[in-house]
Coordinates of C-alpha atoms in Angstrom, one line a residue:
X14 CA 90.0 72.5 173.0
X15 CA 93.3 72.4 170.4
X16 CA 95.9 74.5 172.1
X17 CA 98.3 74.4 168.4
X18 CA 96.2 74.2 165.8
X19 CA 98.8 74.4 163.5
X20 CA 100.5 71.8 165.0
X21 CA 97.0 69.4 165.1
X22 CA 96.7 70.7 160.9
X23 CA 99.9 69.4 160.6
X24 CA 99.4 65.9 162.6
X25 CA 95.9 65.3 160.7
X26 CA 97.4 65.9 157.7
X27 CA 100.3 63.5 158.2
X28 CA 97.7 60.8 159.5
X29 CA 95.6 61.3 156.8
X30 CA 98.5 60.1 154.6
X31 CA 99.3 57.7 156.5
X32 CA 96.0 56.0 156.4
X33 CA 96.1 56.4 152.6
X34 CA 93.1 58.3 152.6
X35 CA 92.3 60.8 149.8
X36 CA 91.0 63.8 151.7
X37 CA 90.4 65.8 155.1
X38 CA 88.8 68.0 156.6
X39 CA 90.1 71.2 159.4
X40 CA 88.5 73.4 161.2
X41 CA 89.4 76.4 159.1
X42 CA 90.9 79.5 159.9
X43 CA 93.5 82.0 158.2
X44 CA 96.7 81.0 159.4
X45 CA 95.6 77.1 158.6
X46 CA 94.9 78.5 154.5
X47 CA 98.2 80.3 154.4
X48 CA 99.9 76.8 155.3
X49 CA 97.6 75.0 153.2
X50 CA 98.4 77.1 150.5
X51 CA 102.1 76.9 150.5
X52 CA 101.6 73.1 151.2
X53 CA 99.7 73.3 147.2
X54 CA 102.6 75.5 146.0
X55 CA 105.7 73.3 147.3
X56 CA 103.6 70.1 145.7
X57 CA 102.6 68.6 149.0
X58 CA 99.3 68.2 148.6
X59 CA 96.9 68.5 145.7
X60 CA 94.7 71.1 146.7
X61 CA 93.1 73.1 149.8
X62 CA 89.8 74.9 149.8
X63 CA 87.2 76.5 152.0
X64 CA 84.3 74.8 152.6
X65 CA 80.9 74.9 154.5
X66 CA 78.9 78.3 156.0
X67 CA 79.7 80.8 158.2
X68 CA 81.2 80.7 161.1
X69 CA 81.6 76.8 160.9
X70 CA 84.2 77.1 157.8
X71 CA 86.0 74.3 157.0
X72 CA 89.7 73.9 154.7
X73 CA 89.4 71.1 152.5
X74 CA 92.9 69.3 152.4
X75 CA 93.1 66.9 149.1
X76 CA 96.6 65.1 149.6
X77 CA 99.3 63.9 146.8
X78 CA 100.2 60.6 146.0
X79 CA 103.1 59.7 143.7
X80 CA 102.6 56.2 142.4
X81 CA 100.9 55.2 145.9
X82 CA 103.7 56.7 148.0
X83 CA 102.7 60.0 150.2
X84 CA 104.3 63.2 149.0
X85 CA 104.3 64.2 153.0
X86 CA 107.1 61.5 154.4
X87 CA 106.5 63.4 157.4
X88 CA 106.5 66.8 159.3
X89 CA 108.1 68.5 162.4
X90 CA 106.4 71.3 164.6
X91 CA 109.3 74.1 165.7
X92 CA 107.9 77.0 166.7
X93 CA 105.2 75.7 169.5
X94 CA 103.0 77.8 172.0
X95 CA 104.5 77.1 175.0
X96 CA 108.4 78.1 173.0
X97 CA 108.5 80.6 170.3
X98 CA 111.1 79.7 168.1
X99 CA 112.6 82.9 166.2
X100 CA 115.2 82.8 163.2
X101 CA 116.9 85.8 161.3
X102 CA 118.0 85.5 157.8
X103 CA 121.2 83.6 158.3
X104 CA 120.0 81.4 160.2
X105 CA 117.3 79.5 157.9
X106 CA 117.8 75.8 157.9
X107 CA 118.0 73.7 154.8
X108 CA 115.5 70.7 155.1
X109 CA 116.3 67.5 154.3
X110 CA 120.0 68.6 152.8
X111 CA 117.4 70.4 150.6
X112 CA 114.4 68.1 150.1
X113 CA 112.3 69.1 152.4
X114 CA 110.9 72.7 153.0
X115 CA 110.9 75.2 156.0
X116 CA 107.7 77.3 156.4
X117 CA 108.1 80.6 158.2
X118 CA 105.9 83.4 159.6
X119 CA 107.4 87.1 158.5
X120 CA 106.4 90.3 158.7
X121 CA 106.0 90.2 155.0
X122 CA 103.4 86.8 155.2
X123 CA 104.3 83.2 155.8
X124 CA 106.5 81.9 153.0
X125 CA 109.2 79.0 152.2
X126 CA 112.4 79.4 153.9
X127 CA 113.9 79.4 150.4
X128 CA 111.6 82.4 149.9
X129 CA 112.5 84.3 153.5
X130 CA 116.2 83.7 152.4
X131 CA 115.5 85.2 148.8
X132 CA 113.8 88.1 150.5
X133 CA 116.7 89.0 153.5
X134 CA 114.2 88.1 156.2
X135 CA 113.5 85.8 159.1
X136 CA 110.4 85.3 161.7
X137 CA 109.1 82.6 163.5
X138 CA 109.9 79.0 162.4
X139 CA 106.7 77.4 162.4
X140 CA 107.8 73.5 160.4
X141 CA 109.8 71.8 158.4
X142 CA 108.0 69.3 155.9
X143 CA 109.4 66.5 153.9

């Protein structure tokens, strides 16, 4: 049994790469797509899509290359189970000195940090990718 799925979506994806391997897949679930689909958005990875019959779903993760080299140099997990990590708004980090990208859970939906900022809200920090 995964006690942080997030966090094991996060490691597979980051092995996958690492392996040089086109595509994965996750146990699906909602939270998993929202990641996924900010993932697609920031230019991360290719594509995600659910797979497969109900209630064995699975997200279909299809990572990026650029000219062989993984768009994912790698990830950090924050916000874990066993300690919550809450931000406001002024305290967002910047990634990378701006490379990388902050993913945080609001009330409004998970978003970029760049986005929460935008917005005037915070949440829980769930990772910073790069």
């Amino acid at each position: 049994m995964v006690n942080d799925p997030i966090g094991d979506m996060l490691i597979q994806i980051k092995n996958a790469a690492a392996a040089k391997r086109k595509s994965l897949d996750i146990p699906y679930s909602g939270m998993k797509y929202a990641l996924a689909t900010i993932l697609v958005k920031e230019r991360y990875i290719e594509e995600a899509k659910k797979i497969g019959d109900n209630p064995k779903y699975q997200l279909h993760v299809i990572l990026r290359y650029d000219n062989g080299n993984s768009a994912i140099t790698d990830v950090k997990r924050i916000s874990k189970p066993g300690l919550r990590w809450y931000i406001d708004k002024g305290a967002i980090p910047t990634v990378v000195g701006g490379m990388g990208t902050a993913i945080i859970s609001t009330s409004k939906g998970m978003m970029t940090g760049r986005e929460a900022k935008r917005m005037g809200i915070g949440g829980e920090l769930l990772c910073e990718v790069w």
